Amino acid sequence: MKRTSRDIRTANRYEVLRQIIAESPTSRQELAAATGLSLATVATLVGELLDLGLITEVGFEDSAGGRPRGLVAANASGGALIGVDIAETYVHVELFDLALNVLARSDEDMRAGESRPEQVVRHVAAGIGSVAARAGIEAARVLGVGVSVPGQVDRDTGVAEYAPNLGWHDVPLLGLLAEHIAHPLYLDNPLRACTVAELWFGAARGRGDAVVVNLGTGVGAGLALGGGLHRGVSNSAGEWGHTTLVLDGRLCHCGNHGCVETYVGAPGIMQNLRELSPRSPLLHPDDQTATIDALARAAAGDDPVALGVVRETARHLGAGISDLINLLNPEVVVLSSWVAARLGEPLLGEVRRAVARHALRRPLAATEIVLSPIPTDPVCLGAATFALEGALRSAGQRAAKRTTTARGRTAPPS
Amino acid sequence: MKRTSRDIRTANRYEVLRQIIAESPTSRQELAAATGLSLATVATLVGELLDLGLITEVGFEDSAGGRPRGLVAANASGGALIGVDIAETYVHVELFDLALNVLARSDEDMRAGESRPEQVVRHVAAGIGSVAARAGIEAARVLGVGVSVPGQVDRDTGVAEYAPNLGWHDVPLLGLLAEHIAHPLYLDNPLRACTVAELWFGAARGRGDAVVVNLGTGVGAGLALGGGLHRGVSNSAGEWGHTTLVLDGRLCHCGNHGCVETYVGAPGIMQNLRELSPRSPLLHPDDQTATIDALARAAAGDDPVALGVVRETARHLGAGISDLINLLNPEVVVLSSWVAARLGEPLLGEVRRAVARHALRRPLAATEIVLSPIPTDPVCLGAATFALEGALRSAGQRAAKRTTTARGRTAPPS
């Protein structure tokens, strides 16, 4: 509900670390200027982050006439974070240092029918073992593992509640993973992972309100409002893929008709291709990835069928994005995830034109539409960021406990 | 962008005053418990509100064994606030005491073709004169006038930028009003006025995220997220009426087809009636208000045509509200404004059924859909609340200025 002073402290701690990771080395004075926090607050938070080993002192810089200023930087070697991206067609695992550089990655493809929970858990455990071995990281240095799984998740209980594209209902994923993995585990979905990645490292960093449109097999719209992820009252905000775009339109696996996802998710784009050119050689009937790749290559080469499919996809996507712009009045809309990354500039151009036709003048003028600038898998990066946030939160709780215990009182319930 | 410590102080000041107005008399201890703020913070804020004359000490209550606790209450006689609701068919003006009780109101109808800016300004000035005279309030005691006008407004410059249903473009409304009215003036639109009214006094008070669906001639969705009004980056968030609900559907005055507003705004409901029963005696072709009133009375009497129109309206409204629930995962959806107030329970029931068919299970389970509990015009109440917020903000700025001046420094830019 309302933000408590503990929430504000946590948000400020994220903000300072985010800024240090983005601009290392940096001084407390620069951090205060960049975050709008007071120098005293910044000094306290920097002290906490130094104590946690997440950042490190790296020397001094001269300040004009004054005392030399201490510089801090992300402590790349202070620990490792792992991000896991479970998708309908693959499992990606990446291992990061604390500056969020990728040290090792593992990609495993999954074929249709290979996505039973125990199969996926084996892929994830193998991937984690593989990246840790390749990066030469001891288990004790892994601060946490963030796991992203499509659909609706309960991050408190670690249950994947509903993942229609995987055929999962109420799978206790973190429980299953914990049998193989000893690190702290954090569950969320690709939509929120992409959004947090943009908020910390991408196009939403330092911006006001942002919408991260996630185009994969499924489709969602992550909301970064007021500098933080908008989760909603039961952590399911962003389920934009099932917005009705065409009343009585294409049947969706959710049971409704005309959902955005049925026109702009990977299977929807395949359907757009089928309707435009049923025998197109671009179509790989059983392989989304191959079809989107073929479309991307052909569109880059000005193939008229591929451009037609991109235009038809963008017509629907642009109408839906216009509605988001009108409703939320964001500063930036980011096109993210693998379908957006592959279709790239041709898709972006057509979406911008479609939005310009649809959206209201005032919010349109305030909004920029961009492709995600994150060069690696944004879902792995975002999942690793959830692990980093988790490590910061539990460190904060331990610190609060020490303080109150030292004063001879028990910690108040939060 | 990010909330500064001044924003947080202002939000806390609103929160404490809101709680005092809702539950007078009350103690600092009760306020701390209700708001989650520390007793020290509450004591400081209560002191400020006492200094401003917005609240008053009203005695003591025994606390079990401890010192008697001081009680405070809204200082009803500490000043007056005026709320103005300019709609397509009327101008309502209400005068409130500081407990936000209505002391006097003025209703003036406007006919089609009577809505030129100078005509509206005359209605508003006459209404303000009338309520002040009837309430016997001296001009000096009016802390401010909040003015709501439909469409897109620039609240900083006081310009009504685009009000299609009034035929207005870039009308410098506050400038025109200031020629007649000496009180501080605050401009915003009915959508945000209704939302702030629900946030301070209605169904969104003390709740997490809320969506206030505003059903009048135009249609919008005000967003109360994290305990505050979500304005977006250029104060235009909530333009939900132009969300595409039916691709290639009814032509909207915005130039697009199939906008939500064309099915569930008052003219859209008239069209639903025309399509269901072209010669219905319920239809008053040139009078939205009379038609909605006739429909409401007939629906309450189980008239099958009226119930059919309500059902058809709710089918569209329910699909649109489901999309909002999926996207934002709010705790409560409030149906507000005059069309919702008149169609009442029959509309609410049909909307709940339509949403249950459409929305995703998880966000649906977390959401309640209710009619606005505000018994008076929520737009007037919200507009007066903007004036109250404005008075609190400028009092805060004056206080900050005094403090820094006393220290011999100039106030920092905020």
XYZ file of C-alpha atoms in Angstrom, chain B:
414
model
C 10.486 11.229 -11.599
C 11.786 9.832 -8.318
C 10.138 11.122 -5.167
C 12.209 13.686 -3.306
C 12.072 14.104 0.457
C 9.850 17.154 -0.108
C 7.390 15.029 -2.115
C 7.349 12.501 0.687
C 6.717 15.234 3.285
C 3.844 16.587 1.184
C 2.377 13.093 0.724
C 2.613 12.455 4.464
C 0.946 15.791 5.211
C -1.937 14.852 2.833
C -2.166 11.431 4.453
C -2.436 12.762 8.001
C -5.018 15.418 7.067
C -7.004 12.840 5.071
C -7.106 10.570 8.104
C -8.142 13.425 10.424
C -10.968 14.445 8.080
C -12.134 10.828 7.853
C -12.015 10.103 11.596
C -12.464 13.201 13.739
C -11.715 13.559 16.586
C -8.577 11.464 16.721
C -5.288 11.317 18.640
C -1.700 11.450 17.384
C -1.332 7.830 18.517
C -4.321 6.723 16.419
C -2.982 8.682 13.461
C 0.398 6.978 13.735
C -1.302 3.572 13.842
C -3.558 4.383 10.863
C -0.872 5.895 8.623
C 2.147 3.771 9.519
C 4.160 6.937 10.191
C 6.189 7.330 13.371
C 4.623 9.170 16.315
C 7.334 11.857 16.031
C 6.540 12.476 12.354
C 2.808 12.580 13.073
C 3.376 15.052 15.931
C 5.346 17.354 13.615
C 2.730 17.195 10.858
C -0.145 17.722 13.303
C 1.707 20.790 14.611
C 1.970 22.183 11.079
C -1.721 21.565 10.373
C -2.660 23.246 13.689
C -0.492 26.268 12.771
C -2.254 26.474 9.401
C -5.656 26.462 11.120
C -6.757 23.429 9.091
C -7.276 21.345 12.226
C -7.997 22.209 15.832
C -7.455 20.780 19.346
C -10.760 19.435 20.697
C -9.894 18.023 24.132
C -8.388 14.892 25.614
C -9.148 11.215 25.971
C -7.969 8.907 28.732
C -5.348 6.394 27.736
C -5.262 3.276 29.874
C -3.134 4.341 32.815
C -1.059 6.851 30.843
C -1.272 10.600 30.317
C -4.506 11.822 28.697
C -4.082 12.041 24.920
C -4.796 15.282 23.041
C -7.494 14.986 20.394
C -7.604 16.904 17.107
C -10.314 17.337 14.484
C -10.752 19.006 11.111
C -11.320 22.725 11.744
C -14.588 22.970 9.837
C -14.776 26.723 10.361
C -11.104 27.337 9.527
C -11.874 28.313 5.953
C -13.820 27.301 2.879
C -13.038 25.490 -0.368
C -14.944 25.704 -3.645
C -15.194 22.951 -6.257
C -16.405 23.641 -9.801
C -17.544 20.859 -12.151
C -17.820 22.110 -15.735
C -19.469 19.371 -17.801
C -20.877 19.279 -21.306
C -24.445 19.826 -20.050
C -24.087 21.713 -16.753
C -21.917 23.754 -14.393
C -22.033 22.648 -10.751
C -20.412 24.732 -7.999
C -20.169 23.550 -4.397
C -18.785 25.317 -1.346
C -17.248 23.146 1.391
C -16.036 23.686 4.925
C -12.625 22.267 5.818
C -14.190 18.978 6.878
C -15.353 18.827 3.233
C -19.033 19.115 4.123
C -21.104 20.829 1.411
C -22.385 24.178 2.756
C -23.988 25.427 -0.459
C -24.367 24.377 -4.070
C -25.366 25.910 -7.370
C -26.479 23.946 -10.463
C -26.786 25.609 -13.837
C -27.792 23.696 -16.946
C -26.126 24.432 -20.271
C -27.817 23.671 -23.521
C -26.003 22.570 -26.670
C -24.466 25.669 -28.274
C -24.150 27.474 -24.926
C -20.683 26.207 -24.138
C -18.433 28.950 -25.512
C -15.658 29.732 -23.024
C -16.967 33.185 -22.099
C -20.457 31.736 -21.494
C -19.019 29.030 -19.260
C -16.897 31.579 -17.377
C -20.052 33.616 -16.664
C -21.811 30.484 -15.336
C -18.834 29.702 -13.086
C -18.498 33.245 -11.734
C -22.250 33.426 -11.075
C -22.158 30.053 -9.335
C -19.261 31.035 -7.091
C -20.968 34.301 -6.135
C -24.159 32.421 -5.395
C -22.661 29.724 -3.137
C -20.515 32.227 -1.206
C -23.558 34.435 -0.593
C -25.778 31.525 0.428
C -23.181 30.082 2.812
C -22.489 33.567 4.224
C -18.751 33.116 3.688
C -16.439 36.122 3.468
C -14.138 36.112 0.460
C -11.042 36.101 2.657
C -11.980 32.728 4.134
C -12.014 30.924 0.758
C -8.652 29.105 0.576
C -9.024 28.240 -3.084
C -11.220 27.201 -5.998
C -10.661 23.940 -7.854
C -12.024 23.860 -11.386
C -12.606 20.691 -13.380
C -13.072 20.825 -17.138
C -13.324 17.771 -19.420
C -10.523 16.706 -21.721
C -6.817 17.426 -21.674
C -5.690 20.273 -19.430
C -2.356 21.856 -18.623
C -2.697 22.477 -14.923
C 0.526 24.509 -14.704
C -0.562 27.094 -17.273
C -4.303 26.784 -16.559
C -5.129 26.046 -20.201
C -7.920 23.686 -21.332
C -5.994 22.197 -24.244
C -8.524 19.927 -25.855
C -12.121 19.322 -24.840
C -13.748 17.747 -27.885
C -17.206 17.430 -26.331
C -17.196 21.194 -25.618
C -15.483 22.062 -28.909
C -12.598 23.764 -27.067
C -8.974 24.029 -28.192
C -6.323 25.781 -26.083
C -8.704 27.883 -23.982
C -6.798 29.866 -21.269
C -9.537 29.081 -18.787
C -7.856 30.094 -15.530
C -6.799 33.401 -17.097
C -10.396 34.116 -18.111
C -11.686 33.085 -14.681
C -9.094 35.212 -12.872
C -10.713 38.330 -14.377
C -13.790 37.544 -12.247
C -12.467 35.526 -9.309
C -9.833 36.668 -6.828
C -9.237 33.323 -5.032
C -6.350 30.986 -5.864
C -7.484 28.820 -8.804
C -6.517 25.212 -9.587
C -7.366 23.519 -12.908
C -7.684 19.816 -13.618
C -10.086 17.408 -15.293
C -13.079 15.382 -14.025
C -11.196 12.132 -14.303
C -8.486 13.193 -11.894
C -11.000 15.056 -9.705
C -13.079 11.888 -9.271
C -9.944 9.880 -8.565
C -8.691 12.262 -5.895
C -12.177 12.330 -4.346
C -12.127 8.518 -4.087
C -8.565 8.616 -2.737
C -9.377 11.119 0.033
C -12.985 10.281 0.839
C -14.236 7.310 -1.158
C -13.612 3.706 -2.119
C -9.864 4.142 -2.766
C -9.069 5.559 0.697
C -6.547 3.394 2.525
C -6.517 0.881 -0.347
C -3.590 -0.146 -2.516
C -3.878 0.504 -6.227
C -7.291 1.646 -7.442
C -8.823 2.420 -10.825
C -11.639 4.980 -10.935
C -13.713 4.450 -14.070
C -15.425 7.683 -14.885
C -18.648 7.310 -16.865
C -20.102 10.543 -18.140
C -20.443 12.024 -21.598
C -16.751 11.199 -21.929
C -15.083 8.227 -20.324
C -11.763 7.837 -18.506
C -9.908 5.705 -15.977
C -8.230 7.592 -13.155
C -5.327 5.706 -11.594
C -4.612 5.841 -7.859
C -1.372 3.873 -7.530
C 0.675 3.451 -4.356
C -1.638 5.797 -2.454
C -1.300 8.716 -4.887
C -2.766 9.956 -8.164
C -0.791 8.667 -11.173
C -0.538 11.673 -13.495
C 1.975 10.403 -16.056
C 4.857 12.387 -17.454
C 2.701 15.199 -18.897
C -0.401 14.976 -16.672
C -2.547 13.140 -19.201
C -2.680 9.633 -17.731
C -6.132 8.069 -17.608
C -7.216 8.709 -21.212
C -8.873 5.345 -21.372
C -11.950 6.446 -23.327
C -10.003 6.239 -26.574
C -8.772 2.704 -26.028
C -9.628 0.609 -29.069
C -12.216 -1.946 -28.006
C -13.653 -2.869 -31.407
C -11.185 -2.657 -34.304
C -12.995 -0.825 -37.141
C -15.961 -0.241 -34.827
C -18.010 2.932 -34.223
C -16.452 6.197 -35.394
C -15.221 8.340 -32.483
C -14.826 12.124 -32.488
C -11.102 11.528 -31.855
C -10.874 10.205 -35.432
C -10.338 6.540 -34.534
C -12.847 3.722 -34.656
C -14.151 1.490 -31.883
C -13.050 3.530 -28.854
C -14.456 2.410 -25.473
C -16.169 5.795 -25.140
C -18.332 5.214 -28.227
C -19.979 2.240 -26.454
C -20.142 3.268 -22.796
C -20.195 7.083 -22.677
C -23.683 8.653 -22.462
C -23.938 9.209 -26.248
C -22.671 5.647 -26.796
C -25.348 4.284 -24.457
C -27.961 6.278 -26.416
C -26.630 4.598 -29.551
C -26.884 1.182 -27.844
C -30.546 2.007 -27.150
C -31.142 3.171 -30.730
C -29.676 -0.054 -32.110
C -31.717 -2.252 -29.768
C -35.020 -0.379 -30.044
C -34.987 2.496 -32.557
C -38.395 3.902 -31.525
C -38.117 3.367 -27.794
C -39.973 5.989 -25.729
C -36.918 5.950 -23.442
C -34.951 7.798 -26.126
C -34.781 11.601 -25.846
C -32.795 12.238 -29.034
C -31.343 15.607 -28.027
C -30.994 15.045 -24.293
C -28.390 12.667 -22.849
C -29.401 13.332 -19.267
C -33.090 12.653 -19.865
C -32.296 9.456 -21.792
C -29.974 8.095 -19.096
C -32.549 9.017 -16.429
C -35.303 7.240 -18.369
C -33.101 4.164 -18.820
C -32.237 4.140 -15.116
C -35.875 4.328 -14.041
C -36.945 1.664 -16.550
C -34.079 -0.675 -15.624
C -34.958 -0.351 -11.951
C -38.498 -1.438 -12.965
C -37.142 -4.458 -14.908
C -38.064 -3.061 -18.320
C -36.574 -5.557 -20.815
C -35.363 -2.926 -23.304
C -33.635 -0.909 -20.575
C -32.074 -4.064 -19.110
C -30.912 -5.037 -22.607
C -29.224 -1.664 -23.044
C -27.572 -1.954 -19.626
C -26.367 -5.475 -20.491
C -24.981 -4.402 -23.881
C -23.239 -1.409 -22.251
C -21.843 -3.647 -19.498
C -20.594 -6.181 -22.057
C -18.322 -3.523 -23.554
C -17.524 -1.877 -20.236
C -16.714 -5.248 -18.673
C -14.311 -6.169 -21.478
C -12.538 -2.833 -21.074
C -12.415 -3.061 -17.270
C -11.057 -6.621 -17.509
C -8.172 -5.279 -19.570
C -7.476 -2.665 -16.866
C -7.587 -5.336 -14.152
C -5.194 -7.589 -16.087
C -2.782 -4.740 -16.779
C -2.782 -2.970 -13.418
C -3.862 -5.652 -10.888
C -5.723 -3.099 -8.709
C -7.311 -3.756 -5.339
C -10.500 -1.926 -6.265
C -12.269 -0.622 -9.384
C -14.715 2.214 -8.690
C -17.535 3.120 -11.087
C -17.944 6.879 -10.798
C -19.566 9.972 -12.336
C -23.166 10.684 -13.239
C -23.902 7.842 -15.648
C -22.633 5.230 -13.166
C -24.518 6.929 -10.304
C -27.806 6.845 -12.240
C -27.599 3.338 -13.727
C -26.368 2.108 -10.324
C -26.879 -1.493 -9.180
C -28.231 -2.939 -12.462
C -25.093 -1.697 -14.263
C -22.786 -2.867 -11.451
C -24.222 -6.391 -11.484
C -23.869 -6.767 -15.253
C -20.339 -5.332 -15.209
C -19.271 -7.785 -12.492
C -20.641 -10.684 -14.551
C -18.917 -9.478 -17.734
C -15.594 -9.015 -15.913
C -15.841 -12.483 -14.356
C -16.123 -13.914 -17.883
C -13.170 -11.903 -19.233
C -10.456 -11.188 -16.667
C -7.599 -13.507 -15.726
C -8.130 -15.548 -12.587
C -5.325 -14.162 -10.415
C -5.942 -10.404 -10.819
C -9.717 -10.994 -10.829
C -9.502 -12.683 -7.411
C -7.651 -9.651 -5.996
C -10.096 -7.019 -7.274
C -13.385 -5.676 -5.999
C -15.703 -3.664 -8.278
C -17.898 -1.094 -6.510
C -20.038 1.956 -7.167
C -18.590 5.202 -5.851
C -19.794 5.664 -2.257
C -19.517 9.471 -2.512
C -23.046 10.803 -2.081
C -22.491 14.254 -3.650
C -20.941 15.305 -6.981
C -17.489 13.591 -6.852
C -16.069 16.018 -9.398
C -16.883 19.065 -7.216
C -15.484 17.258 -4.180
C -12.301 16.306 -6.053
C -11.891 19.815 -7.454
C -12.206 21.240 -3.913
C -9.634 18.670 -2.798
C -7.205 19.975 -5.429
C -7.698 23.423 -3.869
C -7.031 21.937 -0.412
C -3.875 20.211 -1.682
C -2.803 23.477 -3.295
C -3.292 25.357 -0.020
C -1.251 22.686 1.818
C 1.536 22.807 -0.772
C 1.867 26.574 -0.752
C 1.737 26.585 3.068
C 4.557 24.034 3.007
C 6.578 26.202 0.639
C 6.062 29.294 2.807
C 7.116 27.302 5.880
C 10.250 26.027 4.089
C 11.077 29.575 3.027
C 10.695 30.933 6.570
C 12.956 28.182 7.934
C 15.758 28.727 5.415
C 15.484 32.522 5.664
C 15.762 32.279 9.439
C 18.987 30.324 8.942
C 20.302 33.104 6.706
C 20.295 30.968 3.558
C 18.201 31.157 0.440
C 15.737 28.364 -0.223
C 17.156 25.712 -2.559
C 15.379 25.200 -5.889
C 13.118 22.164 -5.631
